[in-house]
XYZ file of C-alpha atoms in Angstrom:
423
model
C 62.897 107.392 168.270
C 61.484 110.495 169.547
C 61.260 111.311 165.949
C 59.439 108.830 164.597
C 56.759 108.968 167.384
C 56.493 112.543 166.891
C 55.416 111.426 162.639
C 53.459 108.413 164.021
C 51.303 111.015 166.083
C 50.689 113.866 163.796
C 49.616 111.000 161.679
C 46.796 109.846 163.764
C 45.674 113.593 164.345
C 45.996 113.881 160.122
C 43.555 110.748 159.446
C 41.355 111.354 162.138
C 40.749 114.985 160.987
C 40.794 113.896 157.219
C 38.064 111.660 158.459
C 35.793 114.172 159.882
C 36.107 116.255 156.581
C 35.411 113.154 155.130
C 31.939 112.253 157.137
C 31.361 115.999 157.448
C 31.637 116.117 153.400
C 29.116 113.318 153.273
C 26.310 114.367 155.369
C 26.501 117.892 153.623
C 26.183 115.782 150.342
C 23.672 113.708 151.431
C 20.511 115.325 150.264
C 22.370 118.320 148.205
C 21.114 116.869 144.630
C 22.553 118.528 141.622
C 22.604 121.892 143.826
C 25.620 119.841 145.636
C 26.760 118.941 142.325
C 27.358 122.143 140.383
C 28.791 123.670 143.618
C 31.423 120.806 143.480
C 32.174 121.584 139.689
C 32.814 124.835 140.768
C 34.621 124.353 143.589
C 37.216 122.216 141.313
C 36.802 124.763 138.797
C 38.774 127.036 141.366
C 40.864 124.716 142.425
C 42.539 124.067 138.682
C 42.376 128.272 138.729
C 44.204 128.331 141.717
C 47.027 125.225 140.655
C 47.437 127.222 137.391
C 48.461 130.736 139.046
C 50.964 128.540 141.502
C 52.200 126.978 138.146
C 52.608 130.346 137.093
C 54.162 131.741 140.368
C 57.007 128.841 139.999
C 58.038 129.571 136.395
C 58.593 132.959 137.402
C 60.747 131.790 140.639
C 62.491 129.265 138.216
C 63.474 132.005 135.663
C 64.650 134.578 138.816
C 66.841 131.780 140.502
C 68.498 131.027 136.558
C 66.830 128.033 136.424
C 67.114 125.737 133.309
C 64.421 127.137 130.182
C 62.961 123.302 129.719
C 61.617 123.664 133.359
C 60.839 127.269 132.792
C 58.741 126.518 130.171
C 57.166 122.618 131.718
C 55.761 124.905 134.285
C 53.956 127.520 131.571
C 52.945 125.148 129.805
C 51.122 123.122 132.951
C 49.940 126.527 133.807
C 48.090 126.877 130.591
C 46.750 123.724 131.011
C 45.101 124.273 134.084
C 44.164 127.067 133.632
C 42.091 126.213 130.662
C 40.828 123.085 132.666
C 39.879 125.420 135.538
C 37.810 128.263 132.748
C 36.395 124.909 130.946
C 34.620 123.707 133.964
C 33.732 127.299 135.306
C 31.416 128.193 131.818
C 29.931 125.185 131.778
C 27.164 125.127 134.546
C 24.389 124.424 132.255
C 25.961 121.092 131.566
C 27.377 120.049 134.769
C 24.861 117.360 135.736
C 25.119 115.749 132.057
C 28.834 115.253 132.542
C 28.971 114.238 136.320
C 25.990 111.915 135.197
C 27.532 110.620 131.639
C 31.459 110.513 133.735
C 29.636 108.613 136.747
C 27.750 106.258 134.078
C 30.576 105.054 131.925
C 33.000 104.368 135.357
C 29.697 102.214 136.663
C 29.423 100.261 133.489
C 33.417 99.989 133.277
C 32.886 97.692 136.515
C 30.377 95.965 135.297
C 32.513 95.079 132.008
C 34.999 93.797 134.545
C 32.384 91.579 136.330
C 31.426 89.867 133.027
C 34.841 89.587 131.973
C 35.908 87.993 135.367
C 32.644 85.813 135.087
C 33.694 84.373 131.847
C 37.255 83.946 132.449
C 36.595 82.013 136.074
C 33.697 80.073 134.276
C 35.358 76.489 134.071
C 36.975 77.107 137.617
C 36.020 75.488 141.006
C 34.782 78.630 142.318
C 31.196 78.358 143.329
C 30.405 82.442 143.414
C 31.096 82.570 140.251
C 27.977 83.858 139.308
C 27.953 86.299 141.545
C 29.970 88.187 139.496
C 26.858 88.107 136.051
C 24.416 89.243 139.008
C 26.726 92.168 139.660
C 27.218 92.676 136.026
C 23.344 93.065 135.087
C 23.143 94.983 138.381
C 26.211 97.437 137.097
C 24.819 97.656 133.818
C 21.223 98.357 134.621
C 22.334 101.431 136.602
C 24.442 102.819 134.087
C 22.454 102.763 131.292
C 19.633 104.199 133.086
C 21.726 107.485 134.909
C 23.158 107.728 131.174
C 19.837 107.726 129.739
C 17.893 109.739 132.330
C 20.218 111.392 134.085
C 17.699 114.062 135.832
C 15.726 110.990 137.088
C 18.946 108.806 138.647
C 21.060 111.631 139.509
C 19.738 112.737 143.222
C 19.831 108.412 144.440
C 23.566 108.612 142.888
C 24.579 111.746 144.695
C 23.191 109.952 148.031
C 25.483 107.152 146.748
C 28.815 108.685 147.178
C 27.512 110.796 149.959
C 27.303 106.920 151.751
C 30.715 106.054 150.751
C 32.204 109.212 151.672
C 30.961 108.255 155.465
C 32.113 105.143 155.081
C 35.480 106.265 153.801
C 35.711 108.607 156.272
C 34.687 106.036 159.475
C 37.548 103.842 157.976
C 40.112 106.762 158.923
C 38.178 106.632 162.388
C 38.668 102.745 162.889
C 42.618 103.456 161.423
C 43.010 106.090 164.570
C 41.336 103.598 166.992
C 43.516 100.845 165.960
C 46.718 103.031 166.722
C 45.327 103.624 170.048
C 44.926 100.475 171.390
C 47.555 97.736 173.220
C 49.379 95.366 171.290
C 47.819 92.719 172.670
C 44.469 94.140 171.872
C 45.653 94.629 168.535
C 47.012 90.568 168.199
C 43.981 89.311 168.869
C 42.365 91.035 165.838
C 43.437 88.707 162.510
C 41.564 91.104 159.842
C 41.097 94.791 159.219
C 38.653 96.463 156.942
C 40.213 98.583 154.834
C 38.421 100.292 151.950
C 40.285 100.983 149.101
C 41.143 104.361 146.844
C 38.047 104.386 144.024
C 39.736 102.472 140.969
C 40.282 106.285 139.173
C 42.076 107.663 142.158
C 44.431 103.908 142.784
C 44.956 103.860 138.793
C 47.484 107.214 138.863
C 48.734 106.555 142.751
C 51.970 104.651 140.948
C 52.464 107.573 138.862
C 52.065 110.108 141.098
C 54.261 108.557 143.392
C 57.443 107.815 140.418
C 57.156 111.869 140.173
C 57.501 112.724 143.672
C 60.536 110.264 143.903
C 62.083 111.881 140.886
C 61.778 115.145 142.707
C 63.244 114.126 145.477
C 66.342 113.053 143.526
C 66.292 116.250 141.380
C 67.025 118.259 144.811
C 69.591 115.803 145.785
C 72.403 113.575 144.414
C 71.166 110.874 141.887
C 73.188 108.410 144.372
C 71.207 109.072 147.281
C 69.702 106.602 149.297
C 66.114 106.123 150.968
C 65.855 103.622 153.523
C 63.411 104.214 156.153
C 63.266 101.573 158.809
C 61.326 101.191 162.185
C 63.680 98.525 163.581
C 66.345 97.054 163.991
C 67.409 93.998 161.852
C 66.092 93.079 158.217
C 62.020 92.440 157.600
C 61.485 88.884 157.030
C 59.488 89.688 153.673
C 59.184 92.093 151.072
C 56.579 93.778 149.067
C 58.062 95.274 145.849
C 55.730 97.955 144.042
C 56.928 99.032 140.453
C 56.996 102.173 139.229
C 57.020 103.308 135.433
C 56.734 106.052 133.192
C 55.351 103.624 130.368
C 52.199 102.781 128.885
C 50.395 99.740 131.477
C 53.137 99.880 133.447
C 51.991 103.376 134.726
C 49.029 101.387 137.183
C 52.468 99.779 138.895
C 52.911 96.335 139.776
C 53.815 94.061 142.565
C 56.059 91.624 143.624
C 57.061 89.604 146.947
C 60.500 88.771 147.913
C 60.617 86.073 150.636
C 64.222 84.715 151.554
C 65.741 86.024 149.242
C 63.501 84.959 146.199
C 61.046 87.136 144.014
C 57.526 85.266 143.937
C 55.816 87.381 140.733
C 52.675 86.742 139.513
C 51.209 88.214 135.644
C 51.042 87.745 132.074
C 54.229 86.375 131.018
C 53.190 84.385 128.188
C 53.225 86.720 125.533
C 51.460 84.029 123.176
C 48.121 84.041 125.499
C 48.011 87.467 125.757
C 45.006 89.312 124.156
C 42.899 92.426 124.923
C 46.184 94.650 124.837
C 47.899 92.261 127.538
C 45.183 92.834 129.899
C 43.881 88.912 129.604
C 45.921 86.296 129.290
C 47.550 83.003 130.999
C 48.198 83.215 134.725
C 51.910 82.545 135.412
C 53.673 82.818 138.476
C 57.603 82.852 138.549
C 60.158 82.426 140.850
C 63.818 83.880 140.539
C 66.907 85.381 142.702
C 65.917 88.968 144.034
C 70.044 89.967 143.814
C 69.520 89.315 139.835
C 66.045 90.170 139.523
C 66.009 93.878 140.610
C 68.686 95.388 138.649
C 66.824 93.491 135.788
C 63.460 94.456 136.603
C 64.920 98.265 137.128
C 66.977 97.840 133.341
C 64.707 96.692 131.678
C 61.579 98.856 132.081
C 63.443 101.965 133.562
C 61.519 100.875 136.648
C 61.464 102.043 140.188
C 60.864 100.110 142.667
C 59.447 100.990 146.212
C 59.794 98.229 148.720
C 58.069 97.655 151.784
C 59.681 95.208 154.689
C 56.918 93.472 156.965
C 58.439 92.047 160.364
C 56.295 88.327 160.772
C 55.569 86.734 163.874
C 56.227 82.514 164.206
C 53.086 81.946 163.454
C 52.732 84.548 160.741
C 55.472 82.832 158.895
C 53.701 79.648 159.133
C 50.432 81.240 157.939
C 52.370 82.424 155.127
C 54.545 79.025 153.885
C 51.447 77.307 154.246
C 49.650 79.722 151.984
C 52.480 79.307 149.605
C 52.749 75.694 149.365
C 48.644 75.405 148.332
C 49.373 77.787 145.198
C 52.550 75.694 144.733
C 50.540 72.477 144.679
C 48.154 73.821 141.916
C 51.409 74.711 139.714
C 52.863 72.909 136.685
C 56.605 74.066 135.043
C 56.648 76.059 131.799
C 58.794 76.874 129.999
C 58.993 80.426 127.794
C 59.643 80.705 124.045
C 63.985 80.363 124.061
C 63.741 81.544 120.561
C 62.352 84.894 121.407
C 64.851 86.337 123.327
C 64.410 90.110 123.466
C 60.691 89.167 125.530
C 60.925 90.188 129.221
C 60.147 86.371 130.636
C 63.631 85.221 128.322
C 65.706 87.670 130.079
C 64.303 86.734 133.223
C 65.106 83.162 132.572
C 68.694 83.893 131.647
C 69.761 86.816 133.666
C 67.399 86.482 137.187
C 67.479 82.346 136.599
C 63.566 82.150 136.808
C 61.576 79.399 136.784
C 58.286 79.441 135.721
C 55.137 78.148 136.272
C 50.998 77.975 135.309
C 48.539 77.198 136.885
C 46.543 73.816 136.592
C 43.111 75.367 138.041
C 41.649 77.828 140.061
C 41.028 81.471 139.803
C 44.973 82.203 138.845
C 44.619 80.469 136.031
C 43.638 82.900 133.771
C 44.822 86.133 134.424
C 43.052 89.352 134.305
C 44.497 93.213 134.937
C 41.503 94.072 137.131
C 40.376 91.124 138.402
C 43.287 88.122 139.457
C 46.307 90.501 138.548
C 49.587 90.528 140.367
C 47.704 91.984 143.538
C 45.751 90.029 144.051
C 47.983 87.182 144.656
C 49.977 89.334 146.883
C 47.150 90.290 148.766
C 46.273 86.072 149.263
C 49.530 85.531 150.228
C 50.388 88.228 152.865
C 46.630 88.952 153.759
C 47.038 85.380 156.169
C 49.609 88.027 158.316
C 46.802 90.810 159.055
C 47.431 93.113 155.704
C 44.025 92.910 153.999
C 41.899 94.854 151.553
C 38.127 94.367 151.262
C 37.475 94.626 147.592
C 34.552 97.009 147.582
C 34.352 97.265 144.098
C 36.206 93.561 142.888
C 39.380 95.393 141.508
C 42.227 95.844 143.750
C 45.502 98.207 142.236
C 48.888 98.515 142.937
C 47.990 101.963 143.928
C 45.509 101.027 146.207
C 48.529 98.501 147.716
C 50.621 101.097 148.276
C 48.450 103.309 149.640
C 47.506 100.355 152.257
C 51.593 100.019 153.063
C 52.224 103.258 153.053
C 49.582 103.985 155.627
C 51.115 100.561 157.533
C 54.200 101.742 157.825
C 53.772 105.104 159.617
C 51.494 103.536 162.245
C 52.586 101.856 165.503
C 51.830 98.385 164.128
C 55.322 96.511 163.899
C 54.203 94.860 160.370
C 55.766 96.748 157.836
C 58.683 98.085 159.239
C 60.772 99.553 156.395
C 60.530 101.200 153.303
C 63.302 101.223 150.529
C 63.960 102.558 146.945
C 65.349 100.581 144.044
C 66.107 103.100 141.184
């Protein structure tokens, strides 16, 4: 135990100082204009210089200690690559402001593409702010067009932009140390934390980024070892599952709950509503044994899976069930395509014994990668026991999850308790 409260305090000191670079980084920002903005490019510049020579430094090490040639030559060849990312960046200083600008411009009208999307998917359901999703859109699309238009003009209000956030990002690491500081019963009394999400570009590779480290970790050691990290004693009463994959979509992750022993999953599963390369499609939600549905989900999609156990209170259980029986009443059974069995939502029928289900009305009914995706539901569900994320942006990831249980788990709040590999 001394252990753990040892992590659990260099922790706090780690956020709270990230949090000051963070606010410190923004006030710096604030009124730096594109002067602020071709230091950062080559700042980064130096920083891809600097990950290429390290690159460099381990091939060599590699090819000392008699390493295998294939990683010999992985680490060359991301040398070269940063390397020539790190050069690219440093001779282009004339144009720095025209890609920040024209980068900056596309991700803002990206979000607004996702706010008319959402709008007309949720059109025909019961939810009255509907159309607060086309005001965002025109609002999303106006500024884009004009910073990629005239980006000398918009440029200086955008910097002041993310200078804002940045403070705002930083204060949430603040109100994360604060939190850790106070009593339990302080703590109890508070039912919802802000938490501001990673920016959608950051969340998006999280999943990835996270597979590779766990693959490291396994290269060092035996492919049969175990990680299972737990803060108590006894079993969490519910788990968060987040997938990992080296494939295509499935690189932004995924995530599942487990609740007494069954998987409640939420995505496109009908592969005869899906259109826009599987990002739209019907909502379904399925339900199947976690003991069948893991080595499955692993097999199938050489997935990892990262699972986080949350401890939950009497009446956080209640919260939860009740939560669960409103989507259940908006439910009706379907059943997938027996014919095609090589689709994932066959095997799942016939191996994990899942039963599945759409949804009648409401926002679930149609779903939507980055609007109601698999997170979303998750984060209705379990957000009734204190884990929430304030959607700053309307898109929520499984990166951005993870990075939200992750941070959970090594505080001194008794909600998520464990964490666990599937591989």
């Amino acid at each position: 135990m001394g252990n753990q409260t040892q992590i659990k305090q260099i922790s706090i000191l780690n956020y709270f100082l990230f949090g000051c670079f963070l606010v410190f980084l923004g006030l710096i920002s604030y009124n730096s204009g594109q002067n602020g903005i071709k230091n950062s490019f080559n700042i980064i510049g130096v920083a891809f210089l600097a990950l290429g020579f390290s690159h460099i430094i381990r091939a060599v090490v590699k090819r000392v200690g008699n390493k295998p040639n294939v990683k010999v030559v992985v680490s060359l060849q991301n040398a070269m690559i940063n390397l020539l990312f790190g050069l690219t960046i440093l001779s282009l200083r004339r144009v720095d402001v025209f890609i920040f600008s024209f980068i900056c411009a596309i991700y803002i009208l990206f979000i607004g593409m996702t706010k008319l999307t959402g709008y007309i998917l949720y059109k025909g359901s019961e939810d009255k702010f509907n159309f607060v999703n086309l005001i965002f859109y025109f609002i999303y699309t106006i500024c884009g067009i004009g910073l990629l238009f005239a980006p000398n003009y918009y440029v200086d209000y955008l910097v002041k932009v993310i200078a804002v956030w940045l403070i705002l990002y930083g204060i949430s690491y603040w109100s994360y140390c604060i939190n850790e500081l106070i009593t339990s019963d302080q703590k109890d009394s508070v039912k919802r934390k802000i938490r501001l999400p990673l920016p959608v570009f950051i969340a998006a590779i999280v999943p990835d980024i996270v597979l590779n480290n766990i693959n490291k970790f396994f290269e060092l050691r035996s492919p049969d070892a175990k990680i299972n990290q737990t803060k108590i004693i006894g079993r969490p009463d519910l788990e968060v599952l987040i997938h990992l994959s080296p494939k295509g979509f499935n690189r932004m992750g995924h995530v599942d709950i487990a609740y007494k022993g069954e998987i409640i999953a939420y995505g496109n599963y009908d592969e005869s509503s899906s259109r826009f390369f599987d990002m739209v499609g019907d909502g379904v939600l399925f339900f199947a044994d976690k003991r069948k549905y893991v080595p499955l989900a692993i097999k199938a999609s050489q997935k990892t899976l990262v699972s986080f156990g949350l401890k939950l209170n009497k009446n956080q259980k209640q919260a939860f069930e009740r939560k669960l029986d409103e989507i259940k009443n908006s439910l009706y059974e379907w059943t997938p395509d027996s014919s095609k069995t090589a689709n994932y939502s066959s095997k799942l029928k016939s191996q994990a014994k899942a039963k599945f289900f759409k949804f009648k009305k409401g926002k679930f009914k149609n779903y939507f990668v980055l609007g109601t995706n698999c997170v979303l539901l998750a984060d209705q569900l379990i957000g009734v026991a204190g884990l929430d994320i304030v959607k700053i942006n309307g898109i929520i990831t499984p990166g951005s999850y993870y990075d939200c249980l992750n941070q959970e788990f090594y505080s001194r709040n008794n909600l998520v308790v464990s964490r666990k590999i599937y591989r």
